[in-house]
Short mmCIF file of C-alpha atoms in Angstrom, two decimals:
data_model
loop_
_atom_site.label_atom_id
_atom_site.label_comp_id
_atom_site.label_asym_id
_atom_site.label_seq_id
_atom_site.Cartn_x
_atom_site.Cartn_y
_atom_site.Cartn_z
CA UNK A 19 -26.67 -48.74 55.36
CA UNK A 20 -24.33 -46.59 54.30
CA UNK A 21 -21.58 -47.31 51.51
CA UNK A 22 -18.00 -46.62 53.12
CA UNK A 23 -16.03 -45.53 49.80
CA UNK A 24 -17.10 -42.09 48.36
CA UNK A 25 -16.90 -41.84 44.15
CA UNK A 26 -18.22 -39.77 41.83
CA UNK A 27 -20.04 -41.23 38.75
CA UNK A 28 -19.03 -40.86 34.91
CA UNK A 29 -21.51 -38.18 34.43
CA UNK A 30 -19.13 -35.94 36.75
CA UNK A 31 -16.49 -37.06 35.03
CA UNK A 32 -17.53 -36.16 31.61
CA UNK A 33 -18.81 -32.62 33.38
CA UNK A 34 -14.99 -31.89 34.12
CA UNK A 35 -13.53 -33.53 31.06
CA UNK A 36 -16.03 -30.93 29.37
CA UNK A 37 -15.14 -28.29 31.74
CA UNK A 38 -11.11 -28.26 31.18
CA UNK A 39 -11.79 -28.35 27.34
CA UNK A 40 -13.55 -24.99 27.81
CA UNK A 41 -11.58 -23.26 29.90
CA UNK A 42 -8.00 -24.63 28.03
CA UNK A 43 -9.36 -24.96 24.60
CA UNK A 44 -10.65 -21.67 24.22
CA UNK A 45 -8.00 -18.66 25.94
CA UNK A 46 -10.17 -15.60 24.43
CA UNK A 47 -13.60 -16.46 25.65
CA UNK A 48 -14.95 -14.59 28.84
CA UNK A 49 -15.26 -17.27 32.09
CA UNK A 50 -16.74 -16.71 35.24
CA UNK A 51 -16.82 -18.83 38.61
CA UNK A 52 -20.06 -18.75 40.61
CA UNK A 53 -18.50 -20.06 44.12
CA UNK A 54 -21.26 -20.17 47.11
CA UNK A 55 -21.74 -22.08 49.74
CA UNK A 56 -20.98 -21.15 53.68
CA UNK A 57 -17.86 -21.60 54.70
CA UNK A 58 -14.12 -20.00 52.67
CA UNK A 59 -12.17 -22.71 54.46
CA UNK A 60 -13.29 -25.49 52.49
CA UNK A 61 -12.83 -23.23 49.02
CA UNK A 62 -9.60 -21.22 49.57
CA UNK A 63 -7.64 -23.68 46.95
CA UNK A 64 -10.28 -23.83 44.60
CA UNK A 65 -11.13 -19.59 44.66
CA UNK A 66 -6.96 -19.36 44.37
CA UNK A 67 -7.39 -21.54 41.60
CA UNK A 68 -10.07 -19.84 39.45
CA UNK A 69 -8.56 -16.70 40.07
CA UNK A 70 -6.14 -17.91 37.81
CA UNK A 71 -8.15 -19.30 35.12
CA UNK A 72 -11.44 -16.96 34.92
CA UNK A 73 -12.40 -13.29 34.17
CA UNK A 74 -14.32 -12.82 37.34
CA UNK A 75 -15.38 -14.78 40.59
CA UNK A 76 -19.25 -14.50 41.62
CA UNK A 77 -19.01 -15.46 45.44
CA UNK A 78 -22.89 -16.06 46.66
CA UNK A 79 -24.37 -17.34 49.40
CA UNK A 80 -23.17 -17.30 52.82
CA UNK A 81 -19.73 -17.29 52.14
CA UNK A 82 -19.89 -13.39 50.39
CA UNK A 83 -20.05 -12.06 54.04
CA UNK A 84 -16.40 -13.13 54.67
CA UNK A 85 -15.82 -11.03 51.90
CA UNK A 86 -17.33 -8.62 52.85
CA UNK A 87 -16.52 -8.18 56.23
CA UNK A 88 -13.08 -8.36 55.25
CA UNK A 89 -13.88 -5.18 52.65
CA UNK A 90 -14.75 -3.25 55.89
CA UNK A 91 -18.69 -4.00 54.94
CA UNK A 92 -21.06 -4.19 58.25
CA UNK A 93 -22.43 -7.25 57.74
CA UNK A 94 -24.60 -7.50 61.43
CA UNK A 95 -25.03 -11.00 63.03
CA UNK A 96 -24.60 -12.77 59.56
CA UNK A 97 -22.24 -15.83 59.28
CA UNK A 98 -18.31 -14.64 58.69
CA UNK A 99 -15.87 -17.19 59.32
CA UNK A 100 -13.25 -14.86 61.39
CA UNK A 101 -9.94 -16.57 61.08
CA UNK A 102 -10.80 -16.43 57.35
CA UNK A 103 -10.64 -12.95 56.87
CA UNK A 104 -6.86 -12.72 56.26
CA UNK A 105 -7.53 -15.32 53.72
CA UNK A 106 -10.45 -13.03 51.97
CA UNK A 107 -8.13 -10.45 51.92
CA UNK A 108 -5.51 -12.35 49.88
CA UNK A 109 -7.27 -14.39 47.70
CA UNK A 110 -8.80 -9.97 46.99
CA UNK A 111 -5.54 -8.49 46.31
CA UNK A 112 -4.71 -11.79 43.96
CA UNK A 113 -7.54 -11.17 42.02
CA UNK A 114 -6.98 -7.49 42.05
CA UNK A 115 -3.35 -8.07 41.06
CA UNK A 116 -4.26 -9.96 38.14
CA UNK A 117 -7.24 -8.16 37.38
CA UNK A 118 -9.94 -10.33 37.81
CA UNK A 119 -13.36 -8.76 39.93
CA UNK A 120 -14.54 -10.69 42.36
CA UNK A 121 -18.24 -9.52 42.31
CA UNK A 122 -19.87 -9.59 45.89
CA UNK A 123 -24.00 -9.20 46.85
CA UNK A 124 -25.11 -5.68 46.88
CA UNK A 125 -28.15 -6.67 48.89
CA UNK A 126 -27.16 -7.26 52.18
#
């Protein structure tokens, strides 16, 4: 049976408690967000986001060939969300604006 209302647990909570102390609490240390996963619909806010707050964004996983079929990258039958692109391309000249690399796979 499955349980209808969706929480997260006081370990998470101390996790991001710990988190925001880190990234407010200390303005000169060097951050980076690794963001993977498959799909750039579901993480648009959150990249925006940590654009903001970190020195550079490793993207990983499936979602880097959004990326980098919005670079111009050939990226064969791999998975790129199409109607994302446009996104890609903003959340890449936000990060380029503020100078923060978002750091793509080579190996592809």
């Amino acid at each position: 049976q499955l349980l209808s209302p969706c929480v997260s647990g006081i370990l998470f909570k101390t996790e991001l408690d710990y988190l925001q102390g880190a990234i407010s609490d200390h303005p000169d240390k060097k951050l980076a967000a690794v963001v993977g996963g498959a799909r750039l619909s579901d993480k648009v806010p959150f990249m925006d986001g940590m654009i903001d707050k970190m020195d550079k964004v490793i993207v990983a996983g499936a979602l880097a060939f959004t990326f980098l079929k919005a670079r111009g990258a050939q990226v064969g039958s791999s998975l790129v969300e199409e109607d994302m692109l446009g996104a890609a391309k903003k959340l890449e000249a936000k990060a380029r604006k503020r100078r923060v690399p978002i750091i793509l796979p080579k190996d592809v």
